[in-house]
Coordinates of C-alpha atoms in Angstrom, one line a residue:
Chain S
X1 CA 48.2 0.9 -8.7
X2 CA 45.2 -0.2 -6.7
X3 CA 42.2 -0.8 -8.9
X4 CA 38.5 -1.2 -8.5
X5 CA 36.3 -2.9 -11.1
X6 CA 32.7 -1.6 -11.0
X7 CA 30.3 -3.5 -13.2
X8 CA 26.8 -2.1 -12.5
X9 CA 23.7 -0.7 -14.1
X10 CA 21.7 2.2 -12.6
X11 CA 24.7 4.3 -11.4
X12 CA 24.0 7.9 -12.1
X13 CA 26.8 10.4 -12.9
X14 CA 26.5 11.7 -9.4
X15 CA 27.1 8.1 -8.0
X16 CA 30.1 7.6 -10.2
X17 CA 31.5 11.0 -9.1
X18 CA 31.0 10.0 -5.4
X19 CA 32.9 6.8 -6.0
X20 CA 35.7 8.5 -7.9
X21 CA 36.1 11.1 -5.1
X22 CA 36.2 8.4 -2.4
X23 CA 38.6 6.3 -4.5
X24 CA 40.9 9.2 -5.1
X25 CA 41.0 10.0 -1.3
X26 CA 41.9 6.4 -0.5
X27 CA 44.4 5.8 -3.2
X28 CA 42.3 3.7 -5.6
X29 CA 41.3 4.0 -9.3
X30 CA 37.8 3.0 -10.2
X31 CA 37.0 1.5 -13.6
X32 CA 33.3 1.6 -14.6
X33 CA 31.6 -0.8 -17.0
X34 CA 28.0 -1.0 -18.0
X35 CA 26.4 -4.5 -18.1
X36 CA 26.9 -4.9 -21.8
X37 CA 30.7 -4.6 -21.5
X38 CA 31.3 -7.9 -19.7
X39 CA 34.4 -8.8 -21.6
X40 CA 36.0 -5.4 -21.0
X41 CA 35.1 -5.7 -17.3
X42 CA 36.7 -9.2 -17.1
X43 CA 39.9 -8.0 -18.8
X44 CA 40.2 -5.1 -16.4
X45 CA 39.3 -7.2 -13.4
X46 CA 42.6 -9.2 -13.7
X47 CA 44.5 -6.3 -12.2
X48 CA 41.9 -5.2 -9.7
X49 CA 41.9 -5.7 -5.9
X50 CA 38.2 -4.8 -5.5
X51 CA 35.0 -5.8 -7.4
X52 CA 31.7 -3.9 -7.0
X53 CA 29.0 -5.8 -8.9
X54 CA 26.3 -8.4 -8.8
X55 CA 27.7 -11.0 -11.2
X56 CA 28.6 -14.5 -10.3
X57 CA 30.1 -14.9 -13.8
X58 CA 32.4 -12.0 -13.4
X59 CA 33.4 -13.1 -9.9
X60 CA 34.3 -16.5 -11.2
X61 CA 36.6 -14.8 -13.7
X62 CA 38.4 -12.9 -10.9
X63 CA 42.1 -13.6 -10.1
X64 CA 43.3 -15.0 -6.8
X65 CA 44.5 -11.5 -6.0
X66 CA 41.0 -10.1 -5.6
X67 CA 40.7 -9.1 -2.0
X68 CA 37.1 -7.8 -1.7
X69 CA 33.9 -8.4 -3.6
X70 CA 31.1 -5.9 -2.7
X71 CA 27.8 -7.3 -4.0
X72 CA 25.3 -4.6 -4.8
X73 CA 22.4 -6.9 -3.7
X74 CA 21.3 -7.6 -0.2
X75 CA 20.8 -11.4 -0.7
X76 CA 24.2 -13.0 -1.1
X77 CA 23.2 -16.7 -0.5
X78 CA 24.6 -17.6 -3.9
X79 CA 28.1 -16.4 -2.9
X80 CA 28.0 -18.2 0.4
X81 CA 27.0 -21.6 -1.0
X82 CA 29.3 -21.9 -4.1
X83 CA 32.9 -21.9 -3.0
X84 CA 34.1 -22.3 -6.6
X85 CA 33.2 -18.6 -7.2
X86 CA 36.2 -17.3 -5.3
X87 CA 39.7 -18.0 -6.6
X88 CA 40.9 -16.3 -3.4
X89 CA 39.3 -18.3 -0.5
X90 CA 39.9 -15.4 1.9
X91 CA 38.3 -12.8 -0.4
X92 CA 36.1 -10.5 1.7
X93 CA 32.4 -10.4 0.8
X94 CA 30.1 -7.5 1.6
X95 CA 26.5 -7.0 0.7
X96 CA 24.4 -3.9 0.1
X97 CA 21.4 -3.7 2.3
X98 CA 20.0 -0.3 1.2
X99 CA 16.8 -1.9 0.2
X100 CA 14.9 -1.4 3.5
X101 CA 12.8 1.6 2.2
X102 CA 11.8 0.2 -1.1
X103 CA 11.1 -3.3 0.1
X104 CA 9.1 -2.1 3.1
X105 CA 7.0 0.0 0.7
X106 CA 6.4 -3.2 -1.3
X107 CA 5.4 -5.0 1.9
X108 CA 2.9 -2.3 2.8
X109 CA 1.5 -2.4 -0.7
X110 CA 1.2 -6.2 -0.8
X111 CA -0.3 -6.4 2.6
X112 CA -3.0 -3.8 1.8
X113 CA -3.7 -5.6 -1.5
X114 CA -4.4 -8.8 0.4
X115 CA -6.3 -7.1 3.2
X116 CA -8.4 -5.2 0.7
X117 CA -9.1 -8.2 -1.5
X118 CA -7.4 -7.0 -4.6
X119 CA -7.0 -10.5 -6.0
X120 CA -10.8 -10.7 -6.2
X121 CA -11.3 -7.1 -7.4
X122 CA -8.6 -7.4 -10.0
X123 CA -10.5 -10.3 -11.5
X124 CA -13.5 -8.1 -11.9
X125 CA -11.3 -5.4 -13.3
X126 CA -9.8 -7.7 -16.0
X127 CA -13.3 -8.7 -17.1
X128 CA -14.8 -5.2 -16.8
X129 CA -17.2 -6.3 -14.1
X130 CA -18.3 -4.1 -11.2
X131 CA -17.8 -6.4 -8.3
X132 CA -19.9 -6.3 -5.1
X133 CA -18.0 -5.2 -1.9
X134 CA -16.2 -7.9 0.1
X135 CA -15.2 -8.0 3.7
X136 CA -11.8 -6.3 4.1
X137 CA -9.3 -5.8 6.9
X138 CA -7.1 -2.9 8.0
X139 CA -3.5 -2.3 9.1
X140 CA -4.8 0.0 11.8
X141 CA -5.6 -2.1 14.8
X142 CA -4.2 -5.4 13.4
X143 CA -1.3 -7.5 14.6
X144 CA 1.7 -8.6 12.6
X145 CA 4.5 -11.1 12.7
X146 CA 7.7 -10.3 10.9
X147 CA 10.3 -13.0 10.3
X148 CA 13.7 -11.2 10.1
X149 CA 14.3 -7.9 11.9
X150 CA 17.1 -6.6 9.7
X151 CA 16.9 -3.5 7.6
X152 CA 13.8 -4.7 5.8
X153 CA 11.9 -6.0 8.7
X154 CA 12.7 -2.9 10.8
X155 CA 11.6 -0.5 8.1
X156 CA 8.4 -2.5 7.6
X157 CA 7.7 -2.4 11.4
X158 CA 8.2 1.3 11.5
X159 CA 5.7 1.8 8.7
X160 CA 3.1 -0.5 10.2
X161 CA 3.5 1.3 13.5
X162 CA 2.9 4.6 11.7
X163 CA -0.3 3.2 10.2
X164 CA -1.7 2.2 13.6
X165 CA -0.7 -1.5 13.9
X166 CA -1.9 -2.8 17.2
X167 CA 1.0 -5.2 17.8
X168 CA 4.2 -6.1 15.9
X169 CA 6.1 -9.2 16.8
X170 CA 9.6 -9.8 15.3
X171 CA 11.4 -13.1 15.1
X172 CA 15.2 -13.0 14.8
X173 CA 18.1 -15.4 15.4
X174 CA 19.0 -13.6 18.7
X175 CA 15.6 -12.4 19.8
X176 CA 17.2 -9.1 20.9
X177 CA 14.7 -6.3 21.5
X178 CA 14.5 -3.6 18.8
X179 CA 12.8 -0.3 18.3
X180 CA 9.5 -0.4 16.4
X181 CA 8.7 -4.0 17.5
X182 CA 6.5 -4.6 20.5
X183 CA 8.5 -7.8 21.1
X184 CA 11.3 -9.7 19.4
X185 CA 11.5 -13.4 20.0
X186 CA 14.1 -15.9 18.9
X187 CA 13.1 -17.7 15.8
X188 CA 13.0 -21.0 17.7
X189 CA 9.7 -19.8 19.1
X190 CA 8.1 -19.6 15.6
X191 CA 5.7 -22.6 16.1
X192 CA 4.3 -21.0 19.2
X193 CA 3.7 -17.7 17.4
X194 CA 2.1 -19.0 14.2
X195 CA -1.3 -20.0 15.6
X196 CA -1.9 -16.4 16.7
X197 CA -0.5 -14.9 13.5
X198 CA -2.9 -13.1 11.0
X199 CA -0.3 -11.5 8.8
X200 CA 3.1 -13.2 8.4
X201 CA 5.8 -11.1 6.8
X202 CA 8.9 -13.0 5.7
X203 CA 12.1 -11.0 5.1
X204 CA 14.8 -13.6 5.7
X205 CA 18.1 -14.2 4.0
X206 CA 18.5 -17.5 2.0
X207 CA 20.6 -19.7 4.3
X208 CA 20.6 -23.4 5.2
X209 CA 18.6 -22.4 8.4
X210 CA 15.8 -20.7 6.4
X211 CA 15.4 -23.4 3.8
X212 CA 11.7 -24.4 3.9
X213 CA 11.3 -22.6 7.3
X214 CA 7.6 -22.3 6.5
X215 CA 7.1 -25.9 5.7
X216 CA 3.9 -27.9 5.4
X217 CA 3.5 -28.6 9.2
X218 CA 4.3 -25.0 10.3
X219 CA 2.0 -23.6 7.6
X220 CA -0.8 -25.7 9.1
X221 CA -0.4 -23.9 12.4
X222 CA -1.5 -20.6 10.8
X223 CA -5.2 -19.8 11.1
X224 CA -7.2 -20.0 7.8
X225 CA -7.6 -16.2 7.9
X226 CA -3.9 -15.7 7.8
X227 CA -2.0 -14.1 4.9
X228 CA 1.7 -14.7 4.0
X229 CA 4.0 -12.1 2.4
X230 CA 7.5 -13.1 1.3
X231 CA 10.2 -10.7 0.1
X232 CA 13.2 -12.7 1.3
X233 CA 14.0 -15.9 -0.6
X234 CA 11.6 -18.2 -2.3
X235 CA 13.3 -21.2 -0.7
X236 CA 12.0 -20.2 2.7
X237 CA 8.5 -21.5 1.8
X238 CA 7.5 -25.0 0.9
X239 CA 5.7 -23.9 -2.2
X240 CA 3.7 -27.0 -3.0
X241 CA 2.2 -26.9 0.5
X242 CA 1.4 -23.2 0.0
X243 CA -0.4 -23.8 -3.3
X244 CA -2.5 -26.6 -1.6
X245 CA -3.3 -24.5 1.4
X246 CA -4.4 -21.5 -0.7
X247 CA -6.5 -23.6 -3.1
X248 CA -8.1 -25.4 -0.2
X249 CA -8.9 -22.1 1.7
X250 CA -6.7 -23.1 4.6
X251 CA -4.9 -19.8 4.1
X252 CA -6.6 -16.5 3.1
X253 CA -3.9 -15.1 0.7
X254 CA -0.2 -14.8 -0.2
X255 CA 1.9 -12.2 -1.9
X256 CA 5.3 -13.5 -3.1
X257 CA 8.0 -11.4 -4.7
X258 CA 10.4 -14.3 -4.5
X259 CA 9.9 -17.8 -5.7
X260 CA 11.8 -21.0 -6.3
X261 CA 12.9 -21.2 -9.1
X262 CA 13.2 -17.7 -10.6
X263 CA 12.0 -16.9 -13.2
X264 CA 9.0 -19.0 -12.3
X265 CA 8.1 -21.3 -15.3
X266 CA 4.8 -20.3 -17.1
X267 CA 3.1 -23.6 -16.2
X268 CA 4.0 -23.5 -12.4
X269 CA 0.9 -24.0 -10.2
X270 CA 1.9 -20.9 -8.0
X271 CA 0.7 -18.6 -10.8
X272 CA -2.9 -19.7 -10.6
X273 CA -3.2 -20.4 -6.8
X274 CA -6.3 -18.8 -5.1
X275 CA -5.8 -15.4 -3.6
X276 CA -2.2 -15.1 -4.7
X277 CA -0.3 -12.1 -5.9
X278 CA 3.1 -12.7 -7.6
X279 CA 5.6 -10.0 -8.5
X280 CA 8.8 -10.9 -10.4
X281 CA 11.4 -10.3 -7.7
X282 CA 11.1 -6.5 -8.0
X283 CA 10.4 -5.4 -4.4
X284 CA 14.1 -4.3 -4.1
X285 CA 14.2 -2.7 -7.5
X286 CA 17.5 -0.8 -7.8
X287 CA 15.8 1.8 -10.1
X288 CA 14.6 3.6 -7.0
X289 CA 17.2 6.4 -6.8
X290 CA 17.2 6.4 -3.0
X291 CA 18.1 2.7 -2.9
X292 CA 21.1 3.3 -5.2
X293 CA 22.1 6.3 -3.1
X294 CA 22.2 4.3 0.1
X295 CA 24.0 1.4 -1.6
X296 CA 26.7 3.6 -3.1
X297 CA 27.2 5.4 0.2
X298 CA 27.6 2.0 1.9
X299 CA 30.3 1.0 -0.6
X300 CA 32.2 4.3 -0.2
X301 CA 32.0 4.0 3.5
X302 CA 33.5 0.5 3.4
X303 CA 36.1 1.5 0.8
X304 CA 37.3 4.0 3.4
X305 CA 37.3 1.2 6.0
X306 CA 39.1 -1.1 3.7
X307 CA 41.8 1.4 2.8
X308 CA 42.4 2.2 6.4
X309 CA 42.6 -1.5 7.4
X310 CA 39.4 -1.2 9.6
X311 CA 36.8 -4.0 9.6
X312 CA 34.2 -3.7 6.9
X313 CA 30.8 -2.5 8.1
X314 CA 28.8 -4.7 5.7
X315 CA 30.9 -7.8 5.9
X316 CA 29.1 -11.1 5.3
X317 CA 29.9 -14.2 7.3
X318 CA 30.2 -16.6 4.4
X319 CA 29.7 -19.6 6.7
X320 CA 26.5 -18.2 8.3
X321 CA 25.3 -16.9 4.9
X322 CA 24.5 -13.2 5.8
Chain F
X1 CA -43.2 7.5 22.0
X2 CA -40.1 8.8 20.0
X3 CA -39.0 6.2 17.5
X4 CA -35.8 5.7 15.4
X5 CA -35.9 3.6 12.3
X6 CA -32.5 1.9 11.6
X7 CA -32.2 0.3 8.2
X8 CA -28.5 -0.9 7.8
X9 CA -26.4 -3.9 7.1
X10 CA -23.1 -4.6 8.9
X11 CA -24.3 -3.6 12.4
X12 CA -22.9 -6.1 15.0
X13 CA -24.8 -7.0 18.1
X14 CA -22.4 -4.8 20.0
X15 CA -23.3 -1.8 17.7
X16 CA -27.0 -2.5 18.2
X17 CA -26.6 -2.7 22.0
X18 CA -24.7 0.6 22.0
X19 CA -27.5 2.3 20.0
X20 CA -30.2 0.7 22.3
X21 CA -28.4 2.0 25.3
X22 CA -28.0 5.5 24.0
X23 CA -31.6 5.5 22.8
X24 CA -32.8 4.4 26.2
X25 CA -30.8 7.2 27.9
X26 CA -32.3 9.8 25.6
X27 CA -35.9 8.6 25.6
X28 CA -36.0 6.9 22.2
X29 CA -36.9 3.5 20.9
X30 CA -34.8 2.1 18.1
X31 CA -36.2 -0.3 15.5
X32 CA -33.7 -2.3 13.5
X33 CA -34.3 -3.7 10.0
X34 CA -31.8 -5.6 7.8
X35 CA -31.7 -4.5 4.1
X36 CA -34.0 -7.3 3.0
X37 CA -36.9 -6.0 5.2
X38 CA -37.5 -2.8 3.2
X39 CA -41.3 -3.0 3.5
X40 CA -41.2 -3.6 7.3
X41 CA -38.8 -0.6 7.6
X42 CA -41.1 1.6 5.6
X43 CA -44.1 0.7 7.7
X44 CA -42.3 1.4 10.9
X45 CA -40.8 4.7 9.5
X46 CA -44.3 6.2 9.4
X47 CA -44.2 6.7 13.2
X48 CA -40.4 7.6 13.4
X49 CA -38.8 10.9 14.2
X50 CA -35.3 9.7 13.2
X51 CA -34.0 7.6 10.3
X52 CA -30.5 6.0 10.3
X53 CA -29.8 4.4 6.9
X54 CA -28.3 5.0 3.5
X55 CA -31.4 4.6 1.3
X56 CA -32.9 7.2 -0.9
X57 CA -35.9 5.0 -1.5
X58 CA -36.7 4.7 2.2
X59 CA -36.1 8.4 2.8
X60 CA -38.6 9.2 0.0
X61 CA -41.2 7.1 1.8
X62 CA -40.7 9.0 5.1
X63 CA -43.5 11.1 6.5
X64 CA -43.3 14.9 6.9
X65 CA -42.8 14.3 10.6
X66 CA -39.3 12.9 10.1
X67 CA -37.0 15.3 11.8
X68 CA -33.5 13.9 11.2
X69 CA -32.0 11.6 8.6
X70 CA -28.5 10.3 9.6
X71 CA -26.9 8.9 6.4
X72 CA -24.4 6.1 7.2
X73 CA -22.2 7.2 4.2
X74 CA -19.8 10.1 4.1
X75 CA -20.9 11.3 0.6
X76 CA -24.4 12.8 0.8
X77 CA -24.4 14.7 -2.6
X78 CA -27.5 12.7 -3.6
X79 CA -29.5 14.0 -0.6
X80 CA -28.4 17.6 -1.3
X81 CA -29.4 17.7 -5.0
X82 CA -32.8 16.0 -5.0
X83 CA -35.2 18.1 -2.8
X84 CA -38.1 15.6 -3.6
X85 CA -36.4 13.1 -1.2
X86 CA -37.5 15.0 1.9
X87 CA -41.2 15.3 2.7
X88 CA -40.1 17.6 5.5
X89 CA -38.1 20.4 3.9
X90 CA -36.5 21.3 7.3
X91 CA -35.5 17.7 8.0
X92 CA -31.9 17.6 9.4
X93 CA -29.3 15.7 7.4
X94 CA -26.1 14.3 9.0
X95 CA -23.4 12.2 7.4
X96 CA -21.0 9.6 8.7
X97 CA -17.4 10.4 8.1
X98 CA -15.8 7.5 9.9
X99 CA -14.1 6.4 6.7
X100 CA -10.8 8.2 7.1
X101 CA -8.8 5.2 8.2
X102 CA -10.0 2.7 5.6
X103 CA -10.0 5.1 2.7
X104 CA -6.6 6.4 3.6
X105 CA -5.3 2.8 3.6
X106 CA -6.9 2.5 0.1
X107 CA -5.0 5.6 -1.0
X108 CA -1.7 4.3 0.3
X109 CA -2.3 1.0 -1.5
X110 CA -3.4 2.6 -4.8
X111 CA -0.5 5.1 -4.7
X112 CA 2.1 2.3 -4.1
X113 CA 0.5 0.2 -6.9
X114 CA 1.0 3.1 -9.3
X115 CA 4.5 4.0 -8.0
X116 CA 5.6 0.4 -8.2
X117 CA 4.1 -0.2 -11.7
X118 CA 1.6 -2.8 -10.7
X119 CA -0.6 -2.3 -13.8
X120 CA 2.4 -3.5 -15.9
X121 CA 3.4 -6.3 -13.5
X122 CA -0.2 -7.5 -13.2
X123 CA -0.3 -8.0 -16.9
X124 CA 2.6 -10.4 -16.6
X125 CA 0.9 -12.1 -13.7
X126 CA -2.2 -12.7 -15.7
X127 CA -0.3 -14.2 -18.6
X128 CA 2.2 -16.1 -16.3
X129 CA 5.1 -14.1 -17.6
X130 CA 8.1 -13.1 -15.5
X131 CA 8.4 -9.4 -16.4
X132 CA 11.7 -7.5 -16.4
X133 CA 12.1 -4.8 -13.7
X134 CA 10.7 -1.4 -14.4
X135 CA 11.7 2.0 -13.0
X136 CA 9.7 2.6 -9.8
X137 CA 9.1 5.5 -7.4
X138 CA 8.8 5.7 -3.6
X139 CA 6.6 7.5 -1.1
X140 CA 9.7 8.2 0.9
X141 CA 11.1 11.4 -0.4
X142 CA 8.2 12.3 -2.7
X143 CA 5.8 15.2 -2.7
X144 CA 2.0 14.9 -2.7
X145 CA -0.9 17.2 -3.4
X146 CA -4.2 16.3 -1.6
X147 CA -7.4 17.9 -2.8
X148 CA -9.7 17.9 0.3
X149 CA -8.3 18.1 3.8
X150 CA -11.2 16.5 5.6
X151 CA -11.1 13.3 7.6
X152 CA -9.9 11.3 4.5
X153 CA -7.3 13.8 3.3
X154 CA -5.9 14.3 6.8
X155 CA -5.6 10.6 7.5
X156 CA -3.8 10.1 4.1
X157 CA -1.4 13.0 4.9
X158 CA -0.6 11.5 8.3
X159 CA 0.2 8.1 6.7
X160 CA 2.3 9.7 3.9
X161 CA 4.2 11.6 6.5
X162 CA 4.9 8.4 8.5
X163 CA 6.3 6.8 5.4
X164 CA 8.7 9.7 4.8
X165 CA 6.9 11.9 2.3
X166 CA 9.1 15.0 1.6
X167 CA 6.3 17.5 1.2
X168 CA 2.5 17.4 1.5
X169 CA 0.3 20.2 0.1
X170 CA -3.4 20.2 0.9
X171 CA -6.0 22.2 -1.0
X172 CA -9.2 23.1 0.8
X173 CA -12.0 25.7 0.5
X174 CA -10.6 27.8 3.3
X175 CA -6.9 27.1 2.9
X176 CA -6.6 27.0 6.7
X177 CA -3.3 25.3 8.0
X178 CA -3.7 21.8 9.3
X179 CA -1.5 19.3 11.1
X180 CA 0.2 16.7 8.9
X181 CA 0.2 19.1 5.9
X182 CA 3.3 21.1 5.1
X183 CA 1.0 23.7 3.6
X184 CA -2.7 24.1 3.0
X185 CA -3.8 26.4 0.2
X186 CA -7.2 27.6 -0.9
X187 CA -8.5 25.4 -3.8
X188 CA -8.5 28.6 -6.0
X189 CA -4.8 28.1 -6.3
X190 CA -5.1 24.6 -7.9
X191 CA -3.9 25.7 -11.3
X192 CA -0.7 27.1 -9.8
X193 CA 0.0 23.8 -7.9
X194 CA -0.8 21.3 -10.7
X195 CA 2.4 21.8 -12.8
X196 CA 4.5 20.8 -9.7
X197 CA 2.4 17.9 -8.8
X198 CA 3.6 14.3 -9.2
X199 CA 0.9 12.6 -7.2
X200 CA -2.6 14.1 -7.0
X201 CA -4.9 12.6 -4.4
X202 CA -8.5 13.6 -4.8
X203 CA -10.8 13.2 -1.7
X204 CA -13.5 15.8 -2.4
X205 CA -17.3 15.6 -1.8
X206 CA -19.6 15.7 -4.8
X207 CA -20.8 19.3 -5.0
X208 CA -21.5 21.8 -7.8
X209 CA -18.1 23.3 -7.1
X210 CA -16.2 20.0 -7.5
X211 CA -18.0 18.9 -10.7
X212 CA -15.2 18.4 -13.3
X213 CA -12.8 20.2 -11.1
X214 CA -10.0 18.2 -12.9
X215 CA -11.2 19.1 -16.3
X216 CA -9.3 18.8 -19.6
X217 CA -7.4 22.1 -19.3
X218 CA -6.3 21.6 -15.7
X219 CA -5.3 18.0 -16.4
X220 CA -3.0 19.3 -19.1
X221 CA -1.2 21.3 -16.4
X222 CA 0.0 18.1 -14.7
X223 CA 3.4 16.8 -15.8
X224 CA 3.4 13.6 -17.9
X225 CA 5.0 11.7 -14.9
X226 CA 2.0 12.6 -12.7
X227 CA -0.4 10.0 -11.3
X228 CA -4.0 10.7 -10.2
X229 CA -5.9 8.9 -7.4
X230 CA -9.6 9.6 -6.8
X231 CA -11.6 8.3 -3.8
X232 CA -14.1 11.2 -3.6
X233 CA -16.6 11.4 -6.4
X234 CA -16.3 10.3 -10.0
X235 CA -17.9 13.5 -11.2
X236 CA -14.8 15.5 -10.1
X237 CA -12.8 14.2 -13.1
X238 CA -13.5 14.8 -16.8
X239 CA -13.2 11.1 -17.5
X240 CA -13.0 11.4 -21.3
X241 CA -10.0 13.7 -21.0
X242 CA -8.4 11.3 -18.5
X243 CA -8.8 8.3 -20.8
X244 CA -7.2 10.3 -23.6
X245 CA -4.3 11.6 -21.4
X246 CA -3.5 8.1 -20.1
X247 CA -3.6 6.5 -23.5
X248 CA -1.5 9.2 -25.0
X249 CA 1.1 9.0 -22.2
X250 CA 0.4 12.5 -21.1
X251 CA -0.3 11.1 -17.6
X252 CA 1.7 8.2 -16.0
X253 CA -1.2 6.5 -14.2
X254 CA -4.6 6.7 -12.4
X255 CA -6.3 4.8 -9.7
X256 CA -10.0 5.4 -9.4
X257 CA -12.3 4.0 -6.8
X258 CA -15.2 6.3 -7.9
X259 CA -16.5 6.8 -11.4
X260 CA -19.3 8.3 -13.3
X261 CA -21.6 6.4 -13.7
X262 CA -21.5 3.6 -11.1
X263 CA -21.5 0.8 -11.8
X264 CA -19.3 1.6 -14.8
X265 CA -20.7 -0.2 -17.9
X266 CA -18.6 -3.1 -19.2
X267 CA -17.9 -1.3 -22.5
X268 CA -16.7 2.0 -20.9
X269 CA -13.3 3.2 -22.2
X270 CA -12.0 3.8 -18.6
X271 CA -11.7 0.0 -18.0
X272 CA -9.0 -0.4 -20.7
X273 CA -7.2 3.0 -20.4
X274 CA -3.4 2.6 -20.1
X275 CA -1.9 2.4 -16.6
X276 CA -5.3 2.6 -14.9
X277 CA -6.5 0.7 -11.8
X278 CA -10.2 0.7 -11.1
X279 CA -11.9 -0.6 -7.9
X280 CA -15.7 -0.7 -7.7
X281 CA -16.3 2.1 -5.0
X282 CA -15.0 0.0 -2.2
X283 CA -12.3 2.2 -0.6
X284 CA -14.8 3.1 2.2
X285 CA -16.1 -0.4 2.6
X286 CA -18.3 -0.6 5.7
X287 CA -17.3 -4.1 6.4
X288 CA -14.2 -2.8 8.2
X289 CA -15.3 -3.1 11.8
X290 CA -13.5 0.0 12.8
X291 CA -15.3 2.1 10.3
X292 CA -18.7 0.8 11.6
X293 CA -17.5 1.5 15.2
X294 CA -16.7 5.1 14.4
X295 CA -19.9 5.7 12.4
X296 CA -22.1 4.2 15.2
X297 CA -20.3 6.3 17.8
X298 CA -21.0 9.4 15.7
X299 CA -24.6 8.6 15.4
X300 CA -24.9 8.0 19.2
X301 CA -23.1 11.2 19.9
X302 CA -25.4 13.2 17.7
X303 CA -28.5 11.3 19.1
X304 CA -27.5 12.7 22.5
X305 CA -27.0 16.2 20.9
X306 CA -30.4 15.9 19.2
X307 CA -32.2 14.8 22.3
X308 CA -30.7 17.7 24.3
X309 CA -31.6 20.2 21.6
X310 CA -27.9 20.9 20.9
X311 CA -26.6 21.4 17.4
X312 CA -25.7 18.2 15.6
X313 CA -21.9 17.6 15.2
X314 CA -22.2 16.0 11.8
X315 CA -24.8 18.3 10.3
X316 CA -24.6 18.7 6.5
X317 CA -25.3 22.1 4.9
X318 CA -27.7 20.9 2.2
X319 CA -27.1 24.0 0.1
X320 CA -23.3 23.7 0.3
X321 CA -23.5 19.9 -0.2
X322 CA -21.3 18.7 2.7

């Protein structure tokens, strides 16, 4: 008997049915547990070959016979940095990068909120004051730099293009050309690109390479009119330097959906930095039906691959971190 | 000597040069006044044939020899309802509808803010609380109803389409088909469309026909999951009914850039309605260079038409109100 333990919130009946059907076709039996049934999931997991979840605690409780952990999140840095999580050192790890649509919509929203001075207008809104008009900027005709050209960066580029962006530069490890980007450069050229960047969109995985990628000295290369948006990992930004730059007016604004640490403590200086917008790591909110649809489809596709002994499409290189 | 009085903020040197050049080619002399030189503008206006401004006070001071008032705003309801403003009853009135890009970007921002529950997240942000994730919605795959298919509505439709909207219904006076809309219906069919509308975008001019178009009974036809966005005129919505519907949860959210009256008094119940976002009539902010570019080009084009005795492109029917 080949078993799959599925420990997830947000699965609809249709999603479960799709998983059941795929499992039946490939000789597996799925066992579903809502988040409140952790103990039941752990007990079942002992006889499972596959785990579909986003729970380090459950993974830590898995037997050495676990062969594949499909994480329902896109960011799997946690699973690449803590080797004690896997009793089976050769356990396969896949991620779920069906977040491109919802996170790119978050990027467009955050960008427009910064361009259109919402931090200032929201202050007037809170105090019931009719604020005078402020100079604003527009996506149409502007240039953008996107760090990370994966599913999220590419979806953002496509939307910016559709709204009339003048020029979209992507930075990736390889620098390989990609549709929807005017140019893609290797990330090693970041320091050359920053002085010409007005809008910096960061959609990078959390790896040793991206830790403090936007550090104090690189931040200083951005013009004072520049805005920063981060939807990847909080660790990619040197936060103390960001707070100082914003408060000193050396940067025009920032919108962060990811921070370090999370949850951000109530007394953290990021909360009250000038022209900042913080959202509590919700840009890739799984409640968006479409996100869940894509992620479940990815899992089913890789279940067919796994059963047939083919390479997994969404396999993560644990050493590289994504 | 044929003179033009220009009383505007936000004109760059390049804009002035463009106007000077067009005026010279057509036999006119332009006189520029910043807003703080009202008296100087009024004195000059006495010998002018054309006024380019957005000032009812200045227009009221114009001589009966004024032949054309080009208003630098899109909404000219004020100039259509108060006949005492024109000493010359046959004075031509044109408007400046170069606001499509900036207002449509505002619409996308406001829509995403409502879909992605920013009113709730901003509360957590204000109080430095890390809020739990809330169910959100997406432009991609959703359906939209746009009241008004002019420059603003059409630009919004184009952007929604680019972000993967499933279906865009426009409502206009004529109901004539238009690019970027899946269907355009005459506005007389509004009541039939409201029960199926999740996102209602209102971009209508202020006319007697649009006064309280979204009144209490029509508002009640919207499903409780519906959100309303208004960038046209505040008078198009019965505000008291809107406040009640939001507070009772009979509507999911509203984003208003226009209200009645403006500025909204600090104690007005709209400020604190549930799931509301208010901005102080800034969606068509003239500070956006591109907006100014388009508006100045429109004026120059119509100056050539005027000088050649051709019909003006942006002529407003004062009786109809747009």
